[in-house]
Amino acid sequence: LLPSLLVLLSSLLFLPCVFYSQWYIDELFAAVRNADARGETSLRELLSHDFWGNNLWGEGWTHKSYRPLVVLSYALQYWFNGGTIKPQPLRAFNVLLHVTNSMLTHRLVLRLGVPRHWACVAA
């Protein structure tokens, strides 16, 4: 219970970001201006693009940042919100996803036999 509480409390550090109503510059390019993130491309195309929507193997610039699950989560948020996306729900979803991953990491590390305090640090 204590490690889960620590993970939840540490996630409160991100609360100001969740309530900030403007887009950060990375979000503009990754979520708002990216056709993949808006769900306007096929899954096959999405899987061949970098995080920013640029073709990984074609002409043009890319820094090979490959994060298809993140882009898919943006596309799902667009779909759930009727084709629009707002900064606060996007960030709240991301914080929730990170909290969930931290809790799962804690449980996995404990099952691997790592002492509790180190499992908490890992989470």
PDB file of N, CA, C and O in Angstrom, residues 5-76:
ATOM      1  N   LEU A   5       0.968   4.379  -2.702  1.00  0.00           N
ATOM      2  CA  LEU A   5       0.687   5.726  -2.236  1.00  0.00           C
ATOM      3  C   LEU A   5       1.816   6.681  -2.628  1.00  0.00           C
ATOM      4  O   LEU A   5       1.561   7.814  -3.041  1.00  0.00           O
ATOM      5  N   LEU A   6       3.061   6.210  -2.520  1.00  0.00           N
ATOM      6  CA  LEU A   6       4.198   7.041  -2.926  1.00  0.00           C
ATOM      7  C   LEU A   6       4.153   7.360  -4.414  1.00  0.00           C
ATOM      8  O   LEU A   6       4.449   8.480  -4.831  1.00  0.00           O
ATOM      9  N   VAL A   7       3.786   6.381  -5.236  1.00  0.00           N
ATOM     10  CA  VAL A   7       3.678   6.606  -6.676  1.00  0.00           C
ATOM     11  C   VAL A   7       2.591   7.643  -6.950  1.00  0.00           C
ATOM     12  O   VAL A   7       2.782   8.574  -7.742  1.00  0.00           O
ATOM     13  N   LEU A   8       1.456   7.499  -6.301  1.00  0.00           N
ATOM     14  CA  LEU A   8       0.366   8.454  -6.492  1.00  0.00           C
ATOM     15  C   LEU A   8       0.761   9.852  -6.036  1.00  0.00           C
ATOM     16  O   LEU A   8       0.485  10.840  -6.719  1.00  0.00           O
ATOM     17  N   LEU A   9       1.417   9.943  -4.895  1.00  0.00           N
ATOM     18  CA  LEU A   9       1.844  11.245  -4.393  1.00  0.00           C
ATOM     19  C   LEU A   9       2.886  11.888  -5.301  1.00  0.00           C
ATOM     20  O   LEU A   9       2.845  13.099  -5.546  1.00  0.00           O
ATOM     21  N   SER A  10       3.819  11.088  -5.802  1.00  0.00           N
ATOM     22  CA  SER A  10       4.835  11.656  -6.689  1.00  0.00           C
ATOM     23  C   SER A  10       4.231  12.116  -8.014  1.00  0.00           C
ATOM     24  O   SER A  10       4.743  13.037  -8.645  1.00  0.00           O
ATOM     25  N   SER A  11       3.124  11.521  -8.423  1.00  0.00           N
ATOM     26  CA  SER A  11       2.471  11.961  -9.658  1.00  0.00           C
ATOM     27  C   SER A  11       1.827  13.333  -9.500  1.00  0.00           C
ATOM     28  O   SER A  11       1.550  14.015 -10.492  1.00  0.00           O
ATOM     29  N   LEU A  12       1.610  13.764  -8.259  1.00  0.00           N
ATOM     30  CA  LEU A  12       1.044  15.097  -8.028  1.00  0.00           C
ATOM     31  C   LEU A  12       1.980  16.204  -8.515  1.00  0.00           C
ATOM     32  O   LEU A  12       1.537  17.328  -8.745  1.00  0.00           O
ATOM     33  N   LEU A  13       3.255  15.875  -8.698  1.00  0.00           N
ATOM     34  CA  LEU A  13       4.197  16.850  -9.240  1.00  0.00           C
ATOM     35  C   LEU A  13       3.777  17.317 -10.634  1.00  0.00           C
ATOM     36  O   LEU A  13       4.103  18.424 -11.054  1.00  0.00           O
ATOM     37  N   PHE A  14       3.049  16.465 -11.351  1.00  0.00           N
ATOM     38  CA  PHE A  14       2.635  16.790 -12.711  1.00  0.00           C
ATOM     39  C   PHE A  14       1.300  17.521 -12.769  1.00  0.00           C
ATOM     40  O   PHE A  14       0.852  17.896 -13.844  1.00  0.00           O
ATOM     41  N   LEU A  15       0.672  17.720 -11.634  1.00  0.00           N
ATOM     42  CA  LEU A  15      -0.637  18.371 -11.596  1.00  0.00           C
ATOM     43  C   LEU A  15      -0.665  19.751 -12.260  1.00  0.00           C
ATOM     44  O   LEU A  15      -1.593  20.043 -13.016  1.00  0.00           O
ATOM     45  N   PRO A  16       0.326  20.607 -12.040  1.00  0.00           N
ATOM     46  CA  PRO A  16       0.296  21.905 -12.727  1.00  0.00           C
ATOM     47  C   PRO A  16       0.277  21.773 -14.253  1.00  0.00           C
ATOM     48  O   PRO A  16      -0.384  22.542 -14.935  1.00  0.00           O
ATOM     49  N   CYS A  17       0.980  20.772 -14.787  1.00  0.00           N
ATOM     50  CA  CYS A  17       0.974  20.552 -16.239  1.00  0.00           C
ATOM     51  C   CYS A  17      -0.411  20.164 -16.731  1.00  0.00           C
ATOM     52  O   CYS A  17      -0.836  20.589 -17.804  1.00  0.00           O
ATOM     53  N   VAL A  18      -1.107  19.355 -15.965  1.00  0.00           N
ATOM     54  CA  VAL A  18      -2.431  18.884 -16.369  1.00  0.00           C
ATOM     55  C   VAL A  18      -3.397  20.054 -16.496  1.00  0.00           C
ATOM     56  O   VAL A  18      -4.222  20.098 -17.410  1.00  0.00           O
ATOM     57  N   PHE A  19      -3.297  21.029 -15.621  1.00  0.00           N
ATOM     58  CA  PHE A  19      -4.251  22.131 -15.617  1.00  0.00           C
ATOM     59  C   PHE A  19      -3.835  23.329 -16.466  1.00  0.00           C
ATOM     60  O   PHE A  19      -4.618  24.259 -16.644  1.00  0.00           O
ATOM     61  N   TYR A  20      -2.637  23.306 -17.015  1.00  0.00           N
ATOM     62  CA  TYR A  20      -2.209  24.388 -17.904  1.00  0.00           C
ATOM     63  C   TYR A  20      -2.985  24.265 -19.209  1.00  0.00           C
ATOM     64  O   TYR A  20      -3.011  23.216 -19.845  1.00  0.00           O
ATOM     65  N   SER A  21      -3.644  25.334 -19.628  1.00  0.00           N
ATOM     66  CA  SER A  21      -4.600  25.238 -20.728  1.00  0.00           C
ATOM     67  C   SER A  21      -4.017  25.471 -22.122  1.00  0.00           C
ATOM     68  O   SER A  21      -4.724  25.346 -23.110  1.00  0.00           O
ATOM     69  N   GLN A  22      -2.748  25.795 -22.220  1.00  0.00           N
ATOM     70  CA  GLN A  22      -2.136  26.024 -23.528  1.00  0.00           C
ATOM     71  C   GLN A  22      -1.330  24.799 -23.959  1.00  0.00           C
ATOM     72  O   GLN A  22      -0.922  23.990 -23.134  1.00  0.00           O
ATOM     73  N   TRP A  23      -1.093  24.696 -25.258  1.00  0.00           N
ATOM     74  CA  TRP A  23      -0.277  23.597 -25.776  1.00  0.00           C
ATOM     75  C   TRP A  23       1.203  23.915 -25.589  1.00  0.00           C
ATOM     76  O   TRP A  23       1.629  25.042 -25.806  1.00  0.00           O
ATOM     77  N   TYR A  24       1.969  22.908 -25.176  1.00  0.00           N
ATOM     78  CA  TYR A  24       3.422  23.028 -25.196  1.00  0.00           C
ATOM     79  C   TYR A  24       3.875  22.789 -26.632  1.00  0.00           C
ATOM     80  O   TYR A  24       3.191  22.140 -27.412  1.00  0.00           O
ATOM     81  N   ILE A  25       5.049  23.275 -26.996  1.00  0.00           N
ATOM     82  CA  ILE A  25       5.477  23.226 -28.393  1.00  0.00           C
ATOM     83  C   ILE A  25       5.569  21.789 -28.926  1.00  0.00           C
ATOM     84  O   ILE A  25       5.149  21.518 -30.042  1.00  0.00           O
ATOM     85  N   ASP A  26       6.082  20.858 -28.135  1.00  0.00           N
ATOM     86  CA  ASP A  26       6.169  19.468 -28.597  1.00  0.00           C
ATOM     87  C   ASP A  26       4.787  18.882 -28.851  1.00  0.00           C
ATOM     88  O   ASP A  26       4.598  18.106 -29.786  1.00  0.00           O
ATOM     89  N   GLU A  27       3.836  19.236 -28.001  1.00  0.00           N
ATOM     90  CA  GLU A  27       2.477  18.711 -28.175  1.00  0.00           C
ATOM     91  C   GLU A  27       1.857  19.221 -29.471  1.00  0.00           C
ATOM     92  O   GLU A  27       1.110  18.494 -30.131  1.00  0.00           O
ATOM     93  N   LEU A  28       2.166  20.445 -29.839  1.00  0.00           N
ATOM     94  CA  LEU A  28       1.630  20.994 -31.088  1.00  0.00           C
ATOM     95  C   LEU A  28       2.054  20.146 -32.280  1.00  0.00           C
ATOM     96  O   LEU A  28       1.249  19.828 -33.150  1.00  0.00           O
ATOM     97  N   PHE A  29       3.330  19.772 -32.322  1.00  0.00           N
ATOM     98  CA  PHE A  29       3.836  19.009 -33.456  1.00  0.00           C
ATOM     99  C   PHE A  29       3.518  17.520 -33.341  1.00  0.00           C
ATOM    100  O   PHE A  29       3.266  16.862 -34.341  1.00  0.00           O
ATOM    101  N   ALA A  30       3.528  16.986 -32.133  1.00  0.00           N
ATOM    102  CA  ALA A  30       3.324  15.544 -31.949  1.00  0.00           C
ATOM    103  C   ALA A  30       1.859  15.149 -31.961  1.00  0.00           C
ATOM    104  O   ALA A  30       1.507  14.076 -32.460  1.00  0.00           O
ATOM    105  N   ALA A  31       0.985  15.980 -31.423  1.00  0.00           N
ATOM    106  CA  ALA A  31      -0.420  15.586 -31.290  1.00  0.00           C
ATOM    107  C   ALA A  31      -1.372  16.407 -32.152  1.00  0.00           C
ATOM    108  O   ALA A  31      -2.277  15.865 -32.756  1.00  0.00           O
ATOM    109  N   VAL A  32      -1.173  17.704 -32.223  1.00  0.00           N
ATOM    110  CA  VAL A  32      -2.141  18.560 -32.904  1.00  0.00           C
ATOM    111  C   VAL A  32      -1.904  18.599 -34.417  1.00  0.00           C
ATOM    112  O   VAL A  32      -2.849  18.467 -35.199  1.00  0.00           O
ATOM    113  N   ARG A  33      -0.661  18.750 -34.841  1.00  0.00           N
ATOM    114  CA  ARG A  33      -0.352  18.894 -36.274  1.00  0.00           C
ATOM    115  C   ARG A  33       0.049  17.592 -36.943  1.00  0.00           C
ATOM    116  O   ARG A  33       0.403  17.593 -38.116  1.00  0.00           O
ATOM    117  N   ASN A  34       0.001  16.505 -36.234  1.00  0.00           N
ATOM    118  CA  ASN A  34       0.425  15.207 -36.747  1.00  0.00           C
ATOM    119  C   ASN A  34      -0.793  14.428 -37.255  1.00  0.00           C
ATOM    120  O   ASN A  34      -1.678  14.071 -36.476  1.00  0.00           O
ATOM    121  N   ALA A  35      -0.853  14.159 -38.555  1.00  0.00           N
ATOM    122  CA  ALA A  35      -1.992  13.437 -39.140  1.00  0.00           C
ATOM    123  C   ALA A  35      -2.138  12.039 -38.542  1.00  0.00           C
ATOM    124  O   ALA A  35      -3.255  11.538 -38.394  1.00  0.00           O
ATOM    125  N   ASP A  36      -1.030  11.397 -38.179  1.00  0.00           N
ATOM    126  CA  ASP A  36      -1.098  10.073 -37.535  1.00  0.00           C
ATOM    127  C   ASP A  36      -1.822  10.175 -36.196  1.00  0.00           C
ATOM    128  O   ASP A  36      -2.675   9.351 -35.872  1.00  0.00           O
ATOM    129  N   ALA A  37      -1.472  11.177 -35.415  1.00  0.00           N
ATOM    130  CA  ALA A  37      -2.072  11.354 -34.088  1.00  0.00           C
ATOM    131  C   ALA A  37      -3.537  11.745 -34.183  1.00  0.00           C
ATOM    132  O   ALA A  37      -4.317  11.455 -33.281  1.00  0.00           O
ATOM    133  N   ARG A  38      -3.919  12.387 -35.264  1.00  0.00           N
ATOM    134  CA  ARG A  38      -5.323  12.769 -35.453  1.00  0.00           C
ATOM    135  C   ARG A  38      -6.145  11.623 -36.040  1.00  0.00           C
ATOM    136  O   ARG A  38      -7.341  11.770 -36.257  1.00  0.00           O
ATOM    137  N   GLY A  39      -5.500  10.489 -36.321  1.00  0.00           N
ATOM    138  CA  GLY A  39      -6.223   9.337 -36.860  1.00  0.00           C
ATOM    139  C   GLY A  39      -6.557   9.463 -38.332  1.00  0.00           C
ATOM    140  O   GLY A  39      -7.477   8.808 -38.821  1.00  0.00           O
ATOM    141  N   GLU A  40      -5.818  10.288 -39.060  1.00  0.00           N
ATOM    142  CA  GLU A  40      -6.096  10.533 -40.469  1.00  0.00           C
ATOM    143  C   GLU A  40      -5.302   9.642 -41.407  1.00  0.00           C
ATOM    144  O   GLU A  40      -5.428   9.767 -42.626  1.00  0.00           O
ATOM    145  N   THR A  41      -4.460   8.772 -40.867  1.00  0.00           N
ATOM    146  CA  THR A  41      -3.679   7.859 -41.691  1.00  0.00           C
ATOM    147  C   THR A  41      -4.003   6.426 -41.283  1.00  0.00           C
ATOM    148  O   THR A  41      -4.545   6.174 -40.203  1.00  0.00           O
ATOM    149  N   SER A  42      -3.650   5.504 -42.144  1.00  0.00           N
ATOM    150  CA  SER A  42      -3.887   4.091 -41.826  1.00  0.00           C
ATOM    151  C   SER A  42      -2.898   3.623 -40.765  1.00  0.00           C
ATOM    152  O   SER A  42      -1.861   4.259 -40.539  1.00  0.00           O
ATOM    153  N   LEU A  43      -3.233   2.507 -40.137  1.00  0.00           N
ATOM    154  CA  LEU A  43      -2.334   1.930 -39.127  1.00  0.00           C
ATOM    155  C   LEU A  43      -0.993   1.583 -39.754  1.00  0.00           C
ATOM    156  O   LEU A  43       0.063   1.801 -39.151  1.00  0.00           O
ATOM    157  N   ARG A  44      -1.019   1.084 -40.971  1.00  0.00           N
ATOM    158  CA  ARG A  44       0.231   0.730 -41.667  1.00  0.00           C
ATOM    159  C   ARG A  44       1.123   1.966 -41.842  1.00  0.00           C
ATOM    160  O   ARG A  44       2.327   1.908 -41.624  1.00  0.00           O
ATOM    161  N   GLU A  45       0.514   3.089 -42.232  1.00  0.00           N
ATOM    162  CA  GLU A  45       1.285   4.323 -42.388  1.00  0.00           C
ATOM    163  C   GLU A  45       1.813   4.802 -41.038  1.00  0.00           C
ATOM    164  O   GLU A  45       2.972   5.204 -40.927  1.00  0.00           O
ATOM    165  N   LEU A  46       0.956   4.772 -40.030  1.00  0.00           N
ATOM    166  CA  LEU A  46       1.359   5.198 -38.694  1.00  0.00           C
ATOM    167  C   LEU A  46       2.578   4.409 -38.234  1.00  0.00           C
ATOM    168  O   LEU A  46       3.516   4.977 -37.667  1.00  0.00           O
ATOM    169  N   LEU A  47       2.586   3.114 -38.492  1.00  0.00           N
ATOM    170  CA  LEU A  47       3.695   2.263 -38.054  1.00  0.00           C
ATOM    171  C   LEU A  47       4.976   2.499 -38.852  1.00  0.00           C
ATOM    172  O   LEU A  47       6.042   2.041 -38.463  1.00  0.00           O
ATOM    173  N   SER A  48       4.877   3.222 -39.970  1.00  0.00           N
ATOM    174  CA  SER A  48       6.076   3.521 -40.756  1.00  0.00           C
ATOM    175  C   SER A  48       6.534   4.966 -40.578  1.00  0.00           C
ATOM    176  O   SER A  48       7.426   5.425 -41.268  1.00  0.00           O
ATOM    177  N   HIS A  49       5.919   5.672 -39.643  1.00  0.00           N
ATOM    178  CA  HIS A  49       6.284   7.062 -39.372  1.00  0.00           C
ATOM    179  C   HIS A  49       6.937   7.198 -38.008  1.00  0.00           C
ATOM    180  O   HIS A  49       6.716   6.387 -37.118  1.00  0.00           O
ATOM    181  N   ASP A  50       7.717   8.263 -37.849  1.00  0.00           N
ATOM    182  CA  ASP A  50       8.289   8.540 -36.539  1.00  0.00           C
ATOM    183  C   ASP A  50       7.238   9.216 -35.651  1.00  0.00           C
ATOM    184  O   ASP A  50       6.086   9.390 -36.050  1.00  0.00           O
ATOM    185  N   PHE A  51       7.637   9.587 -34.473  1.00  0.00           N
ATOM    186  CA  PHE A  51       6.735  10.203 -33.493  1.00  0.00           C
ATOM    187  C   PHE A  51       6.089  11.471 -34.025  1.00  0.00           C
ATOM    188  O   PHE A  51       4.985  11.822 -33.653  1.00  0.00           O
ATOM    189  N   TRP A  52       6.762  12.172 -34.904  1.00  0.00           N
ATOM    190  CA  TRP A  52       6.300  13.459 -35.405  1.00  0.00           C
ATOM    191  C   TRP A  52       5.474  13.341 -36.678  1.00  0.00           C
ATOM    192  O   TRP A  52       4.998  14.336 -37.203  1.00  0.00           O
ATOM    193  N   GLY A  53       5.320  12.100 -37.195  1.00  0.00           N
ATOM    194  CA  GLY A  53       4.533  11.887 -38.407  1.00  0.00           C
ATOM    195  C   GLY A  53       5.352  11.872 -39.676  1.00  0.00           C
ATOM    196  O   GLY A  53       4.796  11.834 -40.771  1.00  0.00           O
ATOM    197  N   ASN A  54       6.660  11.890 -39.552  1.00  0.00           N
ATOM    198  CA  ASN A  54       7.545  11.858 -40.724  1.00  0.00           C
ATOM    199  C   ASN A  54       7.861  10.423 -41.105  1.00  0.00           C
ATOM    200  O   ASN A  54       8.033   9.557 -40.240  1.00  0.00           O
ATOM    201  N   ASN A  55       7.976  10.163 -42.407  1.00  0.00           N
ATOM    202  CA  ASN A  55       8.296   8.836 -42.908  1.00  0.00           C
ATOM    203  C   ASN A  55       9.693   8.428 -42.443  1.00  0.00           C
ATOM    204  O   ASN A  55      10.656   9.161 -42.638  1.00  0.00           O
ATOM    205  N   LEU A  56       9.789   7.240 -41.844  1.00  0.00           N
ATOM    206  CA  LEU A  56      11.074   6.770 -41.307  1.00  0.00           C
ATOM    207  C   LEU A  56      12.080   6.401 -42.385  1.00  0.00           C
ATOM    208  O   LEU A  56      13.282   6.483 -42.174  1.00  0.00           O
ATOM    209  N   TRP A  57      11.607   5.951 -43.547  1.00  0.00           N
ATOM    210  CA  TRP A  57      12.525   5.417 -44.546  1.00  0.00           C
ATOM    211  C   TRP A  57      12.510   6.183 -45.860  1.00  0.00           C
ATOM    212  O   TRP A  57      13.219   5.831 -46.772  1.00  0.00           O
ATOM    213  N   GLY A  58      11.759   7.219 -45.980  1.00  0.00           N
ATOM    214  CA  GLY A  58      11.669   7.950 -47.238  1.00  0.00           C
ATOM    215  C   GLY A  58      12.559   9.166 -47.257  1.00  0.00           C
ATOM    216  O   GLY A  58      13.482   9.324 -46.461  1.00  0.00           O
ATOM    217  N   GLU A  59      12.257  10.030 -48.188  1.00  0.00           N
ATOM    218  CA  GLU A  59      12.958  11.300 -48.303  1.00  0.00           C
ATOM    219  C   GLU A  59      12.533  12.217 -47.158  1.00  0.00           C
ATOM    220  O   GLU A  59      11.468  12.072 -46.594  1.00  0.00           O
ATOM    221  N   GLY A  60      13.336  13.166 -46.868  1.00  0.00           N
ATOM    222  CA  GLY A  60      12.973  14.144 -45.843  1.00  0.00           C
ATOM    223  C   GLY A  60      13.610  13.848 -44.501  1.00  0.00           C
ATOM    224  O   GLY A  60      14.258  12.827 -44.293  1.00  0.00           O
ATOM    225  N   TRP A  61      13.381  14.761 -43.592  1.00  0.00           N
ATOM    226  CA  TRP A  61      14.014  14.713 -42.288  1.00  0.00           C
ATOM    227  C   TRP A  61      13.236  13.848 -41.306  1.00  0.00           C
ATOM    228  O   TRP A  61      12.019  13.863 -41.267  1.00  0.00           O
ATOM    229  N   THR A  62      13.951  13.083 -40.512  1.00  0.00           N
ATOM    230  CA  THR A  62      13.401  12.371 -39.368  1.00  0.00           C
ATOM    231  C   THR A  62      14.540  12.113 -38.390  1.00  0.00           C
ATOM    232  O   THR A  62      15.672  11.898 -38.806  1.00  0.00           O
ATOM    233  N   HIS A  63      14.253  12.145 -37.093  1.00  0.00           N
ATOM    234  CA  HIS A  63      15.305  11.790 -36.134  1.00  0.00           C
ATOM    235  C   HIS A  63      15.072  10.386 -35.580  1.00  0.00           C
ATOM    236  O   HIS A  63      15.644  10.007 -34.571  1.00  0.00           O
ATOM    237  N   LYS A  64      14.229   9.627 -36.269  1.00  0.00           N
ATOM    238  CA  LYS A  64      13.994   8.201 -35.977  1.00  0.00           C
ATOM    239  C   LYS A  64      13.392   7.966 -34.595  1.00  0.00           C
ATOM    240  O   LYS A  64      13.577   6.917 -34.002  1.00  0.00           O
ATOM    241  N   SER A  65      12.662   8.922 -34.073  1.00  0.00           N
ATOM    242  CA  SER A  65      11.983   8.762 -32.795  1.00  0.00           C
ATOM    243  C   SER A  65      10.723   7.931 -33.036  1.00  0.00           C
ATOM    244  O   SER A  65       9.729   8.445 -33.529  1.00  0.00           O
ATOM    245  N   TYR A  66      10.765   6.666 -32.698  1.00  0.00           N
ATOM    246  CA  TYR A  66       9.684   5.732 -33.017  1.00  0.00           C
ATOM    247  C   TYR A  66       8.881   5.411 -31.763  1.00  0.00           C
ATOM    248  O   TYR A  66       9.368   4.723 -30.871  1.00  0.00           O
ATOM    249  N   ARG A  67       7.666   5.949 -31.661  1.00  0.00           N
ATOM    250  CA  ARG A  67       6.807   5.736 -30.500  1.00  0.00           C
ATOM    251  C   ARG A  67       5.366   5.489 -30.953  1.00  0.00           C
ATOM    252  O   ARG A  67       4.473   6.288 -30.699  1.00  0.00           O
ATOM    253  N   PRO A  68       5.119   4.384 -31.633  1.00  0.00           N
ATOM    254  CA  PRO A  68       3.781   4.156 -32.204  1.00  0.00           C
ATOM    255  C   PRO A  68       2.674   4.025 -31.160  1.00  0.00           C
ATOM    256  O   PRO A  68       1.539   4.429 -31.418  1.00  0.00           O
ATOM    257  N   LEU A  69       2.959   3.487 -29.979  1.00  0.00           N
ATOM    258  CA  LEU A  69       1.913   3.358 -28.958  1.00  0.00           C
ATOM    259  C   LEU A  69       1.469   4.723 -28.439  1.00  0.00           C
ATOM    260  O   LEU A  69       0.287   4.933 -28.164  1.00  0.00           O
ATOM    261  N   VAL A  70       2.391   5.648 -28.328  1.00  0.00           N
ATOM    262  CA  VAL A  70       2.039   7.001 -27.888  1.00  0.00           C
ATOM    263  C   VAL A  70       1.157   7.660 -28.945  1.00  0.00           C
ATOM    264  O   VAL A  70       0.115   8.243 -28.626  1.00  0.00           O
ATOM    265  N   VAL A  71       1.562   7.543 -30.206  1.00  0.00           N
ATOM    266  CA  VAL A  71       0.775   8.154 -31.290  1.00  0.00           C
ATOM    267  C   VAL A  71      -0.602   7.500 -31.378  1.00  0.00           C
ATOM    268  O   VAL A  71      -1.605   8.184 -31.576  1.00  0.00           O
ATOM    269  N   LEU A  72      -0.661   6.186 -31.182  1.00  0.00           N
ATOM    270  CA  LEU A  72      -1.969   5.501 -31.162  1.00  0.00           C
ATOM    271  C   LEU A  72      -2.833   6.006 -30.008  1.00  0.00           C
ATOM    272  O   LEU A  72      -4.047   6.153 -30.158  1.00  0.00           O
ATOM    273  N   SER A  73      -2.220   6.274 -28.862  1.00  0.00           N
ATOM    274  CA  SER A  73      -3.006   6.786 -27.737  1.00  0.00           C
ATOM    275  C   SER A  73      -3.564   8.169 -28.063  1.00  0.00           C
ATOM    276  O   SER A  73      -4.689   8.495 -27.699  1.00  0.00           O
ATOM    277  N   TYR A  74      -2.794   8.992 -28.784  1.00  0.00           N
ATOM    278  CA  TYR A  74      -3.309  10.295 -29.223  1.00  0.00           C
ATOM    279  C   TYR A  74      -4.489  10.108 -30.172  1.00  0.00           C
ATOM    280  O   TYR A  74      -5.504  10.799 -30.061  1.00  0.00           O
ATOM    281  N   ALA A  75      -4.347   9.184 -31.127  1.00  0.00           N
ATOM    282  CA  ALA A  75      -5.423   8.939 -32.096  1.00  0.00           C
ATOM    283  C   ALA A  75      -6.691   8.459 -31.385  1.00  0.00           C
ATOM    284  O   ALA A  75      -7.802   8.873 -31.734  1.00  0.00           O
ATOM    285  N   LEU A  76      -6.531   7.603 -30.378  1.00  0.00           N
ATOM    286  CA  LEU A  76      -7.691   7.147 -29.612  1.00  0.00           C
ATOM    287  C   LEU A  76      -8.348   8.304 -28.864  1.00  0.00           C
ATOM    288  O   LEU A  76      -9.579   8.379 -28.784  1.00  0.00           O
TER     289      LEU A  76
END
